[in-house]
Amino acid sequence: MPLEAGLLEILACPACHAALDDRSAADDPELVCTGADCGLAYPVRDGIPVLLVDEARRPA
C-alpha cells in the first residue's frame, strides 16, 4: 500500500536530507533515498516508515 503523497512531500532522508522514492507497493516495502551519494533504503513496517540510519539497507 503506497504512502500518502502529502507524507512523502515532508519526509527526507535522515542521512543526507534528499527526497525519498516510495517503493512501498513492492513485496518488500521501502523508501529509497534519491541522493546520488547516499541511496539508503529505509523499511516500511505496517505502513510506517522506519527512518533510522541503523535500520536502513545500504545500496548494492
mmCIF file of C-alpha atoms in Angstrom:
data_model
loop_
_atom_site.group_PDB
_atom_site.id
_atom_site.type_symbol
_atom_site.label_atom_id
_atom_site.label_comp_id
_atom_site.label_asym_id
_atom_site.label_seq_id
_atom_site.Cartn_x
_atom_site.Cartn_y
_atom_site.Cartn_z
ATOM 1 C CA MET A 1 0.000 0.000 0.000
ATOM 2 C CA PRO A 2 1.641 3.282 -1.105
ATOM 3 C CA LEU A 3 2.133 6.084 1.395
ATOM 4 C CA GLU A 4 0.123 9.287 1.187
ATOM 5 C CA ALA A 5 1.551 11.870 -1.221
ATOM 6 C CA GLY A 6 1.410 14.596 1.449
ATOM 7 C CA LEU A 7 3.522 12.475 3.764
ATOM 8 C CA LEU A 8 6.170 11.895 1.096
ATOM 9 C CA GLU A 9 6.451 15.641 0.497
ATOM 10 C CA ILE A 10 7.626 16.267 4.070
ATOM 11 C CA LEU A 11 9.811 13.183 4.569
ATOM 12 C CA ALA A 12 13.520 13.302 3.767
ATOM 13 C CA CYS A 13 16.489 11.004 4.179
ATOM 14 C CA PRO A 14 17.829 11.435 7.723
ATOM 15 C CA ALA A 15 21.407 10.912 6.494
ATOM 16 C CA CYS A 16 21.607 13.426 3.614
ATOM 17 C CA HIS A 17 18.219 15.213 3.609
ATOM 18 C CA ALA A 18 17.408 14.251 -0.016
ATOM 19 C CA ALA A 19 13.904 13.284 -1.141
ATOM 20 C CA LEU A 20 12.705 9.691 -0.785
ATOM 21 C CA ASP A 21 11.345 7.441 -3.552
ATOM 22 C CA ASP A 22 8.267 5.441 -2.491
ATOM 23 C CA ARG A 23 8.646 1.739 -3.181
ATOM 24 C CA SER A 24 6.117 0.630 -0.567
ATOM 25 C CA ALA A 25 3.929 -1.157 -3.146
ATOM 26 C CA ALA A 26 6.626 -3.827 -3.626
ATOM 27 C CA ASP A 27 6.806 -7.154 -1.773
ATOM 28 C CA ASP A 28 9.479 -5.678 0.497
ATOM 29 C CA PRO A 29 8.216 -2.103 1.078
ATOM 30 C CA GLU A 30 10.819 0.610 1.497
ATOM 31 C CA LEU A 31 11.622 4.268 0.890
ATOM 32 C CA VAL A 32 14.802 4.795 -1.114
ATOM 33 C CA CYS A 33 16.916 7.933 -0.874
ATOM 34 C CA THR A 34 17.283 9.785 -4.184
ATOM 35 C CA GLY A 35 20.614 11.358 -3.184
ATOM 36 C CA ALA A 36 23.381 10.454 -5.641
ATOM 37 C CA ASP A 37 25.939 9.723 -2.910
ATOM 38 C CA CYS A 38 23.557 8.122 -0.401
ATOM 39 C CA GLY A 39 20.932 5.710 -1.766
ATOM 40 C CA LEU A 40 19.945 4.216 1.601
ATOM 41 C CA ALA A 41 16.713 2.187 1.605
ATOM 42 C CA TYR A 42 14.521 2.587 4.692
ATOM 43 C CA PRO A 43 11.996 -0.151 5.537
ATOM 44 C CA VAL A 44 8.253 0.462 5.813
ATOM 45 C CA ARG A 45 6.712 -1.751 8.510
ATOM 46 C CA ASP A 46 2.935 -1.964 8.896
ATOM 47 C CA GLY A 47 2.599 1.188 6.763
ATOM 48 C CA ILE A 48 5.018 3.168 8.965
ATOM 49 C CA PRO A 49 8.381 4.329 7.551
ATOM 50 C CA VAL A 50 11.316 3.455 9.813
ATOM 51 C CA LEU A 51 13.670 6.368 9.137
ATOM 52 C CA LEU A 52 16.611 5.206 11.217
ATOM 53 C CA VAL A 53 20.010 5.072 9.540
ATOM 54 C CA ASP A 54 20.866 1.950 11.599
ATOM 55 C CA GLU A 55 17.807 0.166 10.125
ATOM 56 C CA ALA A 56 18.496 1.224 6.512
ATOM 57 C CA ARG A 57 19.738 -1.114 3.823
ATOM 58 C CA ARG A 58 22.948 0.024 2.108
ATOM 59 C CA PRO A 59 22.883 0.276 -1.721
ATOM 60 C CA ALA A 60 24.318 -2.647 -3.634
#
